């Protein structure tokens, strides 16, 4: 069987290598796979202290801050639910998630030890995934996988185009409202990580979505490499078991659930030797010759 090697590779010890032992230590996980009862579970322990928690209701959105060196966890509170996630550098929102480059540097569906990378000219990890109770889901019998970077957020513009109707609570709109208190606008909302969403490409190379496999208490956790501004929409499609468009479309309100957010401060001793990644080393000249005044 012929296999295709990943196009984007780095030398050993390069920027694509991840110190797994460090992230295991910081997260408190002796293993990072499909158990919702690992040692980094909700609440405070000697290694982490809960500093913020809240619930995002159905069909809504919220933005929040995660300081560098902290952990953040997204939790399915009482049932399967897809969440559309955006993330920025808290101090410069021009630096934000670059979904397409993350697909190339990591994979199209992310899990433990994968990173979300930022846009040019910064090109550095914004966060590193430290825990995923759906890590063992793998690839199902139809090619579906979870935590999707293939697609993007649902939005009212496409909805109007496909149905002729307006609906103001798609993920794009939820994210727009969420970031307004931080001085951001619709132009700052960007391609998302679809947390807990199961997707793939069919035999015609077309994007498909499946019912979310998460159970109550499942979580997706990450380590903030920079001071972050995060935003999450609880998708109006809920667990996506009811099609939003097409001949079988219906109102999925009954399969919508809230999502919980937990932010943890990490013991300083566990961060020894770690520092926020620096922006890309390229000098930003792009072949332009600087003038000479001599």
Coordinates of C-alpha atoms in Angstrom, one line a residue:
X1 CA 0.0 0.0 0.0
X2 CA 1.4 3.4 -1.0
X3 CA 1.3 6.1 1.7
X4 CA 1.8 9.8 1.2
X5 CA 4.3 11.5 3.5
X6 CA 3.3 14.7 5.2
X7 CA 4.5 17.7 3.1
X8 CA 5.3 19.9 6.0
X9 CA 8.1 18.3 8.1
X10 CA 10.8 19.7 10.3
X11 CA 14.2 18.4 11.4
X12 CA 14.3 16.6 14.7
X13 CA 14.1 19.0 17.6
X14 CA 12.6 21.7 15.3
X15 CA 9.5 23.8 15.8
X16 CA 7.0 21.0 15.0
X17 CA 8.4 18.8 17.7
X18 CA 6.4 18.8 20.9
X19 CA 7.7 18.1 24.4
X20 CA 5.0 15.6 25.3
X21 CA 6.5 15.1 28.8
X22 CA 6.1 18.8 29.5
X23 CA 2.5 18.9 28.5
X24 CA 1.7 15.7 30.3
X25 CA 3.2 17.2 33.5
X26 CA 1.4 20.5 33.1
X27 CA -1.9 18.9 32.5
X28 CA -1.5 16.3 35.2
X29 CA -2.3 13.5 32.8
X30 CA -0.2 10.3 32.9
X31 CA -1.9 9.5 29.6
X32 CA -3.9 11.7 27.2
X33 CA -6.6 9.5 25.7
X34 CA -10.2 8.8 25.8
X35 CA -11.1 8.9 29.5
X36 CA -13.2 11.6 31.1
X37 CA -11.9 10.7 34.5
X38 CA -8.2 11.7 34.2
X39 CA -6.3 13.3 37.0
X40 CA -6.9 16.8 35.5
X41 CA -10.7 16.6 36.1
X42 CA -12.9 19.5 37.1
X43 CA -12.0 21.3 40.3
X44 CA -8.7 22.3 42.0
X45 CA -5.7 20.1 42.8
X46 CA -2.2 20.6 43.9
X47 CA -1.1 21.1 40.3
X48 CA -3.9 23.4 39.1
X49 CA -6.3 25.9 40.6
X50 CA -9.7 26.8 39.0
X51 CA -9.8 30.5 38.4
X52 CA -12.8 30.9 36.1
X53 CA -15.8 28.8 35.1
X54 CA -19.0 29.5 33.3
X55 CA -21.6 27.9 31.1
X56 CA -22.5 29.1 27.5
X57 CA -26.2 28.5 26.9
X58 CA -27.6 27.0 23.8
X59 CA -27.4 29.0 20.5
X60 CA -25.2 31.7 22.0
X61 CA -21.6 32.7 22.3
X62 CA -19.1 34.1 24.8
X63 CA -15.6 35.4 24.8
X64 CA -13.1 35.1 27.6
X65 CA -9.4 35.5 28.4
X66 CA -6.9 32.7 29.1
X67 CA -3.5 34.0 30.4
X68 CA -0.3 32.4 29.0
X69 CA 0.7 29.3 31.0
X70 CA -2.9 28.5 32.0
X71 CA -5.1 25.6 31.0
X72 CA -8.6 25.9 29.5
X73 CA -11.1 23.2 29.2
X74 CA -14.3 23.0 27.1
X75 CA -16.8 20.5 28.6
X76 CA -20.0 18.9 27.3
X77 CA -22.2 19.8 30.3
X78 CA -25.2 17.5 29.8
X79 CA -25.1 16.1 26.3
X80 CA -23.4 16.1 22.9
X81 CA -22.8 19.6 21.5
X82 CA -20.6 21.2 18.8
X83 CA -18.7 24.3 19.7
X84 CA -17.2 26.7 17.1
X85 CA -14.0 28.2 18.5
X86 CA -12.0 31.3 17.6
X87 CA -8.8 32.5 19.3
X88 CA -6.6 35.6 19.1
X89 CA -3.5 37.1 20.7
X90 CA -5.1 39.0 23.5
X91 CA -2.8 42.0 22.9
X92 CA -2.9 42.1 19.1
X93 CA -6.0 40.6 17.5
X94 CA -4.3 40.8 14.1
X95 CA -2.7 37.6 15.3
X96 CA -5.3 34.9 15.3
X97 CA -5.9 31.2 14.4
X98 CA -4.8 30.3 10.9
X99 CA -6.9 27.2 10.3
X100 CA -5.6 26.3 6.9
X101 CA -1.9 26.4 7.9
X102 CA -2.8 24.4 11.1
X103 CA -4.3 21.7 8.8
X104 CA -1.0 21.6 7.0
X105 CA 1.4 21.7 10.0
X106 CA -0.8 19.4 12.2
X107 CA -3.8 17.7 10.7
X108 CA -7.4 18.3 9.6
X109 CA -8.8 17.0 12.9
X110 CA -6.7 17.9 16.0
X111 CA -6.2 16.1 19.3
X112 CA -3.7 15.8 22.1
X113 CA -0.3 17.4 21.5
X114 CA -1.5 19.2 18.3
X115 CA -1.2 23.0 18.2
X116 CA -3.2 25.8 16.7
X117 CA -1.0 28.1 14.7
X118 CA -1.3 31.9 14.2
X119 CA -1.5 34.0 11.0
X120 CA 1.4 35.7 9.2
X121 CA 3.6 37.5 10.0
X122 CA 3.6 35.8 13.4
X123 CA 3.3 32.1 12.7
X124 CA 3.7 30.6 16.1
X125 CA 1.6 28.2 18.3
X126 CA -1.3 30.0 20.1
X127 CA -2.1 26.9 22.1
X128 CA -1.3 23.2 22.5
X129 CA -4.0 20.6 23.1
X130 CA -3.3 18.8 26.4
X131 CA -6.4 16.7 26.9
X132 CA -9.1 15.1 24.7
X133 CA -11.5 12.5 26.0
X134 CA -12.5 11.7 22.4
X135 CA -8.9 11.0 21.4
X136 CA -9.7 7.3 20.9
X137 CA -12.5 7.9 18.5
X138 CA -10.1 7.8 15.6
X139 CA -11.6 7.4 12.1
X140 CA -15.0 5.8 12.0
X141 CA -16.4 3.5 9.3
X142 CA -17.5 6.4 7.1
X143 CA -14.3 8.4 7.5
X144 CA -15.5 10.7 10.2
X145 CA -13.2 12.2 12.7
X146 CA -13.7 14.7 15.6
X147 CA -12.5 18.3 16.4
X148 CA -12.7 19.5 12.8
X149 CA -10.6 22.1 10.9
X150 CA -11.9 21.1 7.5
X151 CA -15.0 23.2 7.6
X152 CA -15.9 26.5 9.2
X153 CA -18.7 28.2 11.1
X154 CA -22.3 28.2 10.0
X155 CA -23.4 31.7 9.1
X156 CA -26.6 33.7 8.2
X157 CA -25.3 34.6 4.7
X158 CA -25.1 31.0 3.6
X159 CA -28.3 30.2 5.4
X160 CA -30.1 33.0 3.4
X161 CA -28.6 31.7 0.2
X162 CA -29.7 28.1 0.8
X163 CA -33.1 28.7 2.4
X164 CA -34.2 32.3 1.6
X165 CA -34.6 32.9 5.4
X166 CA -32.8 34.9 7.9
X167 CA -31.6 33.4 11.2
X168 CA -29.4 35.5 13.5
X169 CA -28.0 32.8 15.8
X170 CA -25.7 30.9 13.5
X171 CA -22.1 30.5 14.9
X172 CA -20.8 33.4 12.9
X173 CA -23.4 35.7 14.5
X174 CA -22.9 34.2 18.0
X175 CA -19.2 34.9 17.7
X176 CA -19.8 38.5 16.4
X177 CA -21.9 39.3 19.5
X178 CA -19.4 37.6 21.8
X179 CA -16.4 39.7 20.8
X180 CA -18.1 43.1 20.7
X181 CA -17.2 43.8 24.4
X182 CA -13.5 43.4 23.5
X183 CA -13.7 46.0 20.7
X184 CA -13.7 43.4 17.9
X185 CA -16.1 43.3 15.0
X186 CA -17.4 40.8 12.4
X187 CA -14.2 41.4 10.5
X188 CA -12.2 39.8 13.3
X189 CA -14.3 36.6 13.4
X190 CA -12.4 33.9 11.4
X191 CA -12.3 30.2 10.4
X192 CA -12.9 28.1 13.4
X193 CA -12.0 24.9 15.2
X194 CA -15.2 22.9 15.4
X195 CA -14.8 21.3 18.8
X196 CA -16.6 17.9 19.3
X197 CA -17.7 18.0 15.6
X198 CA -17.4 14.8 13.6
X199 CA -16.7 15.4 9.9
X200 CA -14.9 14.1 6.8
X201 CA -14.9 14.0 3.0
X202 CA -17.2 11.7 1.1
X203 CA -16.4 9.7 -2.0
X204 CA -17.1 12.8 -4.1
X205 CA -14.6 14.8 -2.0
X206 CA -17.5 16.8 -0.4
X207 CA -17.7 17.8 3.2
X208 CA -20.0 15.9 5.4
X209 CA -21.1 16.2 9.1
X210 CA -22.2 13.5 11.5
X211 CA -23.9 13.4 14.9
X212 CA -21.5 14.4 17.6
X213 CA -20.2 11.4 19.5
X214 CA -19.5 13.3 22.8
X215 CA -21.1 12.2 26.0
X216 CA -21.9 14.3 29.1
X217 CA -18.6 15.2 30.8
X218 CA -16.4 14.8 27.8
X219 CA -13.8 17.6 27.4
X220 CA -11.2 19.2 25.1
X221 CA -8.4 20.9 27.0
X222 CA -5.6 23.2 25.9
X223 CA -2.5 25.1 27.2
X224 CA -2.3 28.8 26.4
X225 CA 1.1 29.5 24.8
X226 CA 0.3 33.3 24.7
X227 CA -2.2 35.5 26.5
X228 CA -5.3 34.6 24.6
X229 CA -8.7 35.9 23.8
X230 CA -11.0 33.0 23.1
X231 CA -14.6 32.9 21.9
X232 CA -17.0 29.9 21.5
X233 CA -20.4 29.5 19.9
X234 CA -22.7 26.7 21.0
X235 CA -23.7 25.7 17.4
X236 CA -27.5 26.1 16.7
X237 CA -27.3 22.7 15.1
X238 CA -26.6 21.2 18.5
X239 CA -25.2 17.7 18.1
X240 CA -25.7 17.9 14.3
X241 CA -28.0 14.8 14.2
X242 CA -30.6 16.9 12.5
X243 CA -29.6 18.3 9.1
X244 CA -29.6 22.1 8.9
X245 CA -30.2 22.2 5.1
X246 CA -31.6 19.9 2.4
X247 CA -34.7 17.8 2.1
X248 CA -34.4 16.3 5.6
X249 CA -33.7 19.6 7.4
X250 CA -35.5 20.4 10.6
X251 CA -35.2 22.5 13.7
X252 CA -32.5 20.9 15.9
X253 CA -33.4 22.8 19.1
X254 CA -34.1 19.6 20.9
X255 CA -30.6 18.3 20.3
X256 CA -28.9 21.6 21.5
X257 CA -27.0 21.6 24.8
X258 CA -24.8 24.1 26.7
X259 CA -21.1 24.0 26.9
X260 CA -19.0 24.6 30.0
X261 CA -15.7 26.5 30.2
X262 CA -13.1 26.0 32.9
X263 CA -9.8 28.0 33.2
X264 CA -7.0 26.8 35.5
X265 CA -3.9 28.4 36.8
X266 CA -0.9 26.0 36.8
X267 CA 1.6 25.6 39.6
X268 CA 4.6 27.8 38.7
X269 CA 7.0 24.9 39.3
X270 CA 5.4 22.9 36.5
X271 CA 6.2 25.8 34.0
X272 CA 9.9 25.8 34.7
X273 CA 11.9 26.0 31.5
X274 CA 8.8 27.1 29.4
X275 CA 8.5 30.4 27.7
X276 CA 5.9 31.8 25.2
X277 CA 7.0 31.2 21.6
X278 CA 8.5 34.1 19.7
X279 CA 7.1 35.3 16.4
X280 CA 8.5 33.8 13.2
X281 CA 12.2 34.7 12.6
X282 CA 11.7 35.8 9.0
X283 CA 12.7 39.5 8.6
X284 CA 9.5 40.5 6.6
X285 CA 11.4 42.0 3.7
X286 CA 9.7 40.0 0.9
X287 CA 12.5 40.8 -1.6
X288 CA 12.1 44.5 -1.2
X289 CA 15.5 46.3 -1.4
X290 CA 16.0 48.8 1.4
X291 CA 17.2 52.3 0.2
X292 CA 20.8 53.2 0.7
X293 CA 21.6 56.7 2.0
X294 CA 25.3 56.5 1.4

